[in-house]
XYZ file of C-alpha atoms in Angstrom:
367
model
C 92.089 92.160 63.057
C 92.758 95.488 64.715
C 90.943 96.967 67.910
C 91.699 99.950 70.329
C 93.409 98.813 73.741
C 94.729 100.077 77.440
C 98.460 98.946 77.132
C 100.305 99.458 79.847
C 104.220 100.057 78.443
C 105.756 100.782 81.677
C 104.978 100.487 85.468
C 105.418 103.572 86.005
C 103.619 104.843 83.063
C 100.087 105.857 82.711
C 98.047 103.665 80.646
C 97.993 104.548 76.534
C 94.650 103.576 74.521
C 95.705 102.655 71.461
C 95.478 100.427 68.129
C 96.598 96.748 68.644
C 96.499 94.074 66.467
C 95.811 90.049 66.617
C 97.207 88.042 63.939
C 95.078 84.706 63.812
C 91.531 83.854 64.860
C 90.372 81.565 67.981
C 92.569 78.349 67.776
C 91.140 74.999 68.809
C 89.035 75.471 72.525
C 89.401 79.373 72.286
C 87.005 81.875 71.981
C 87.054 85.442 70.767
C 84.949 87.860 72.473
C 83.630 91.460 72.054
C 83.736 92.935 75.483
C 81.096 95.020 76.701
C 82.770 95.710 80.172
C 85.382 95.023 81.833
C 85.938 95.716 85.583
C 89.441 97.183 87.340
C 91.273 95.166 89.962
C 93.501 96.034 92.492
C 95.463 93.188 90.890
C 95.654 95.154 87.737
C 96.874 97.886 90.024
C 99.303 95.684 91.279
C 101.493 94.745 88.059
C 103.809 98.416 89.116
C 104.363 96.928 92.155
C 105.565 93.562 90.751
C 108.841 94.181 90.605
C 109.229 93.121 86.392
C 107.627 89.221 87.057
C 104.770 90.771 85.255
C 106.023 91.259 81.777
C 105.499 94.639 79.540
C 104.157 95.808 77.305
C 100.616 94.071 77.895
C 97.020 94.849 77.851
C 95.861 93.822 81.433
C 92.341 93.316 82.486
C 90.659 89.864 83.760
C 86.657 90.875 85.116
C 85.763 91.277 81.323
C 82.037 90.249 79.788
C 80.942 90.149 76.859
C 79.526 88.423 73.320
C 81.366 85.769 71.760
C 82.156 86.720 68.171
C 83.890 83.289 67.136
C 84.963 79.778 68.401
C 87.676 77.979 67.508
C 86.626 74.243 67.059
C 83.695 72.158 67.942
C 84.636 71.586 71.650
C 84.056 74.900 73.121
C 80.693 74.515 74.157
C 80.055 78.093 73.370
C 78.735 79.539 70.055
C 78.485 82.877 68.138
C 76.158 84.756 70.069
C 76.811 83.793 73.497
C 76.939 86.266 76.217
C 79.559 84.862 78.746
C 81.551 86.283 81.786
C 85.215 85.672 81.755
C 86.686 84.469 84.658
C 90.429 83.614 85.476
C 93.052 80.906 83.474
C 93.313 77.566 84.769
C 95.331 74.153 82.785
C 92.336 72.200 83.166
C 94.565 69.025 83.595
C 96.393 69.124 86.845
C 95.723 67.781 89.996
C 93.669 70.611 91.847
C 92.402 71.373 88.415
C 91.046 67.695 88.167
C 89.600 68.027 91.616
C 87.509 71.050 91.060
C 90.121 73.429 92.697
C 90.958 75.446 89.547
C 92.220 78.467 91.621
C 94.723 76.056 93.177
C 95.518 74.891 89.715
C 99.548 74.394 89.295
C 99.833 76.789 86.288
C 97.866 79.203 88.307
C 100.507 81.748 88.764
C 102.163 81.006 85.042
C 98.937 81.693 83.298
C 97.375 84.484 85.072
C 100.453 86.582 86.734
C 103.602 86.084 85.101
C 103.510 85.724 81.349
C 100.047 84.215 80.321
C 99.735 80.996 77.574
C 102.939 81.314 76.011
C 100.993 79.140 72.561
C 100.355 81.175 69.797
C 101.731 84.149 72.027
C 103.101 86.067 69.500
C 99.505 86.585 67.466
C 99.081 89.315 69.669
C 101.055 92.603 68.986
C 100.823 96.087 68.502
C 100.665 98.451 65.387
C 104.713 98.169 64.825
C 105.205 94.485 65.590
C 106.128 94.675 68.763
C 104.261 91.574 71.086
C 102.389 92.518 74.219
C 102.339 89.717 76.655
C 100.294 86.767 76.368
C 96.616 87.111 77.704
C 96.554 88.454 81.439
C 94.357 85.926 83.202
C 93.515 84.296 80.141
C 91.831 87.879 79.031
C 94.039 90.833 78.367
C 90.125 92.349 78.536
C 91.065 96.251 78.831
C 89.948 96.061 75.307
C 87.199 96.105 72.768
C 88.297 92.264 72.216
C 89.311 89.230 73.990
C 91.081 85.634 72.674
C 90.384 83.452 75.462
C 89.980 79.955 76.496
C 86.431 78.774 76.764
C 87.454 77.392 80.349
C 87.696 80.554 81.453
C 84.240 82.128 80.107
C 80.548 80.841 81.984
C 77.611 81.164 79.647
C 75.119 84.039 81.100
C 71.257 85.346 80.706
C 71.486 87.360 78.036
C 68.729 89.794 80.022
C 71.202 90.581 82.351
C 73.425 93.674 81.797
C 76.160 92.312 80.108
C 78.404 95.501 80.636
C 78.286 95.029 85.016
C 78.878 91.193 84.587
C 82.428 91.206 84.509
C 83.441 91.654 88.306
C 81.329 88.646 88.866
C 84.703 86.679 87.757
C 86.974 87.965 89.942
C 86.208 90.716 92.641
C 82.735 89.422 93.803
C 83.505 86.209 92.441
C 86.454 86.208 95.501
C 84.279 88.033 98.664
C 81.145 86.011 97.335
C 83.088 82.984 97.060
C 84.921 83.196 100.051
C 82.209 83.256 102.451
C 79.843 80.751 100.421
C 82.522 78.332 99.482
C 85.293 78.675 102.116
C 83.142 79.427 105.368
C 80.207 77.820 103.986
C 78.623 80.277 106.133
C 74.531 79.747 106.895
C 72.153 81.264 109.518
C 73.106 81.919 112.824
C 76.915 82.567 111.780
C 78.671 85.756 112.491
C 81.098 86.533 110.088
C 83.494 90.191 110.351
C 85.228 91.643 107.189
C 88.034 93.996 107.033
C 88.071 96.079 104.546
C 85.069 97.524 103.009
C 86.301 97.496 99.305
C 84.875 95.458 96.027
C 86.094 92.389 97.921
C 84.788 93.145 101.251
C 81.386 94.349 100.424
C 80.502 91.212 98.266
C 81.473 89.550 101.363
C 78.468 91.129 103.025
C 76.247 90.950 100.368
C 77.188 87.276 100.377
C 76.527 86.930 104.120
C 73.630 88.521 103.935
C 72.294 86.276 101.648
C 73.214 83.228 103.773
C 71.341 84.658 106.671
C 74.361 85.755 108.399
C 74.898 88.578 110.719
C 77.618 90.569 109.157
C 80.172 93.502 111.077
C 82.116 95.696 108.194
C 85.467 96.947 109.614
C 86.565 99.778 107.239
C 88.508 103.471 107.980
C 86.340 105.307 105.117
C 83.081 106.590 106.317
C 81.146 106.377 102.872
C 82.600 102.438 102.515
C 80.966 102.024 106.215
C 77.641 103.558 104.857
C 77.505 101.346 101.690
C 78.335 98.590 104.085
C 75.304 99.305 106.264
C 72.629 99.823 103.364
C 73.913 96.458 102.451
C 72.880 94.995 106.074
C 76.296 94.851 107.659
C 76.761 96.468 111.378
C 79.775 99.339 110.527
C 82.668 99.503 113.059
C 85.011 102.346 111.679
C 88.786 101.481 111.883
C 90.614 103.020 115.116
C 94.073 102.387 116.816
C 92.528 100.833 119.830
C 89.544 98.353 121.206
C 89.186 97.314 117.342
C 88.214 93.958 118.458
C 86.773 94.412 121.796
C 84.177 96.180 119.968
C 83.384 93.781 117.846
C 83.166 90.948 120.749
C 80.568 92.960 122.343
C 78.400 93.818 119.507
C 78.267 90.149 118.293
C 77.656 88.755 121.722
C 81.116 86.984 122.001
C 82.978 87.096 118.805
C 82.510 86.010 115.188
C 82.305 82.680 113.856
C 84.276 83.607 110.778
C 86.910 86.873 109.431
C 87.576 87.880 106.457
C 90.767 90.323 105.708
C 90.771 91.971 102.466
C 93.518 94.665 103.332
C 96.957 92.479 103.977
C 97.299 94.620 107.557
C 99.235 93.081 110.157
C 97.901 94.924 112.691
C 94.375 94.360 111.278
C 94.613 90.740 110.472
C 95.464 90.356 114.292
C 92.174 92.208 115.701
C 90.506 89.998 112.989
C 91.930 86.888 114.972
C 91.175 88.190 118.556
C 87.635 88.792 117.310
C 86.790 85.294 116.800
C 84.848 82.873 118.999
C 86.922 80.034 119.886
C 87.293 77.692 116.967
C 86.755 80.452 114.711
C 88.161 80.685 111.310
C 89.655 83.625 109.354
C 90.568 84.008 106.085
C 92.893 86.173 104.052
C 92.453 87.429 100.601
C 94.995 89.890 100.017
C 98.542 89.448 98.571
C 100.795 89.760 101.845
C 104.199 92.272 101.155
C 106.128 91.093 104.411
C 106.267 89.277 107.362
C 103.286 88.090 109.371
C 104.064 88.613 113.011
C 101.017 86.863 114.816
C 100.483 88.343 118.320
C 100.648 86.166 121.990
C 97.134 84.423 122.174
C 95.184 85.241 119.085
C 95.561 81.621 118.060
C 94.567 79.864 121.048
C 91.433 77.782 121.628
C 91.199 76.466 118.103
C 91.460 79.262 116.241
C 92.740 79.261 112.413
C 93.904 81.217 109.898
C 94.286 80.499 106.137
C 94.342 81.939 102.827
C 91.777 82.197 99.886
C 92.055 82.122 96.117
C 89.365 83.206 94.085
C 86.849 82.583 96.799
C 87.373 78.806 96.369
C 85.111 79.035 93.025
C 84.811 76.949 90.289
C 83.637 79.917 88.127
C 80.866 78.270 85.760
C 79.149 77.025 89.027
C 79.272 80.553 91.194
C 78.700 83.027 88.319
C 75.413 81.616 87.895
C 74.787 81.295 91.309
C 75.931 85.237 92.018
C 73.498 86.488 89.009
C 70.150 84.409 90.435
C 70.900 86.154 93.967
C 71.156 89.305 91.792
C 68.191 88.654 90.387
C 65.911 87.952 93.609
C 67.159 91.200 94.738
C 69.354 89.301 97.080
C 73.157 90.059 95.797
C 73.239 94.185 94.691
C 76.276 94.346 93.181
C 75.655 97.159 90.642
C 75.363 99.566 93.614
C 79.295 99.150 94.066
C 79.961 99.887 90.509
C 80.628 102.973 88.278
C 81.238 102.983 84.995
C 83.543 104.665 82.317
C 84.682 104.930 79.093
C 88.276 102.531 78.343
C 89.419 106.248 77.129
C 89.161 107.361 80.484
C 90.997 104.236 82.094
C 93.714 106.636 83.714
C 91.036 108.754 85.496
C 89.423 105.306 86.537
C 92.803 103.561 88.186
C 93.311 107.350 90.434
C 89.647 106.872 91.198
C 90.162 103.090 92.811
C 93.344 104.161 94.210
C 91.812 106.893 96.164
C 88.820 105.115 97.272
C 86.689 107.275 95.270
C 84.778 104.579 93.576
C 84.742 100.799 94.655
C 84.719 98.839 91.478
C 85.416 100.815 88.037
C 84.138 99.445 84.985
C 85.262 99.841 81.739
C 83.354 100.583 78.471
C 85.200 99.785 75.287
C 82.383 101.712 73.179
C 82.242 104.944 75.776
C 78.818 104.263 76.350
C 77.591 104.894 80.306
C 74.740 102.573 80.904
């Protein structure tokens, strides 16, 4: 079959929209899927900065939802029909994977980052021949079609609006995650994220939901107002007294951080900001050294990173849309939509801050 696509050919290329083509059907425990949406990632972002691990040409994209068109075998669980998020690639088989730790799964960085399911790669190709790599996360879902496994996609209400859903498997899925799986964080908790992006903000909607007192650390004025209709006390970013700040307005520090933005300089307020025995948490890809300043880890303090919020996707996803449907999780407030023809105009848009989670429309539609 042949579809229109956003393939990336170079990293320092703008994105092209064009006809690709897939050879062969669902194989046994795939899916395919029509997308109806598919959200934009800073780790989409990230493949020019990857220094060639990620392989090109490909069609990125991994927050994609949509309606599975066909199964491939009996042992999907899914059938024709199905609305379904899709959520990140996992082996199913290892240790972590076994354990209910997919996100710590041993393949993790094979299957998602660095080439994708290298079986029945070469089904996938554009109009000359030429093969784009093998399923980002599983999904390749900056498309009007996805070949998946049916690990990675969770079964969904089909009243909800299938076109938002897709951020729900990664973005939210992460901030969400982080503070309801990692922290485990319940009333009477203080918890202080840095970084008011996709990430950050479903963080707060997240705490929020827990009963949590909530402080949004961010340097953009607009993020800090999103962050305070969404019941988070805004701090704006400044050279000095970051933490102290912080202490004072929670009464003595938080119980748990969250850093979304890879700072140094930020992820060390984040530590000084803790009550003793607090616990932060870091998110975002790290591009150096750490240097950890004199007496931020004292009195029990710890620091530690998170995958994918901790998630095991088919149990969260659900989760996320109940909250969203009690009015409790609002995370079509953070989103704007466009058509995949206007995928360029969407990537300057999250680079710039203009927009905190761009979704894409395969049809053009704007819900």
């Amino acid at each position: 079959m042949k579809f229109g696509a956003a393939v990336l050919r170079a990293y320092e290329n703008p994105f092209t929209v064009e006809e690709v083509v897939l050879a062969e059907g669902p194989a046994e425990g795939e899916i395919l899927v029509r997308i109806a949406g598919c959200g934009m990632c800073r780790t989409d972002l990230a493949v020019r900065q990857s220094g060639g691990r990620s392989p090109l040409p490909a069609v990125l994209g991994h927050e994609g939802s949509g309606v599975v068109v066909e199964t491939g075998g009996t042992g999907t669980g899914l059938s024709a029909g199905d609305h379904v998020v899709l959520s990140f690639d996992s082996c199913g088989h290892c240790r972590n994977c076994m354990g209910a730790a997919p996100a710590y799964c041993d393949s993790f960085a094979a299957l998602n980052l660095f080439g994708g399911r290298r079986e029945h790669a070469a089904r996938f190709t554009d109009t000359t021949g030429t093969a784009l790599a093998p399923r980002w996360f599983g999904q390749s879902s900056f498309a009007e079609y996805a070949l998946v496994p049916a690990r990675n996609a969770v079964r969904v209400d089909p009243a909800l609006p299938l076109e938002l859903l897709g951020p729900l498997g990664c973005g939210f899925l992460t901030g969400a995650g982080a503070v309801l799986n990692s922290f485990g964080v319940g009333p009477g908790d203080t918890l202080a994220v840095f970084g008011a992006g996709a990430v950050g903000l479903a963080a707060v909607m997240a705490a929020h939901a827990a009963g949590a007192v909530t402080v949004a650390v961010d340097r953009h004025p607009g993020r800090l107002a999103l962050a305070e209709r969404l019941h988070a006390l805004p701090v704006p970013t400044t050279p000095t007294g970051l933490s102290d700040r912080i202490l004072r307005l929670t009464g003595g520090g938080t119980t748990y951080a969250l850093d979304t933005t890879g700072s140094a300089g930020l992820i060390n307020e984040a530590l000084r900001s803790l009550r003793p025995t607090g616990r932060l948490g870091l998110v975002a890809r790290l591009r150096g050294t750490l240097p950890i300043e004199a007496g931020t880890l004292d009195r029990g303090r710890a620091i530690f990173h998170i995958c994918e919020g901790d998630a095991v996707p088919g149990l969260l996803v659900p989760r996320l849309t109940e909250l969203w449907q009690a009015g409790r999780f609002p995370f079509d407030q953070l989103i704007r939509t466009y058509p995949l023809a206007d995928i360029n105009e969407a990537e300057r848009d999250c680079e710039t801050g203009r927009v905190v989670k761009p979704v894409l429309i395969p049809d053009g539609r704007r819900p």
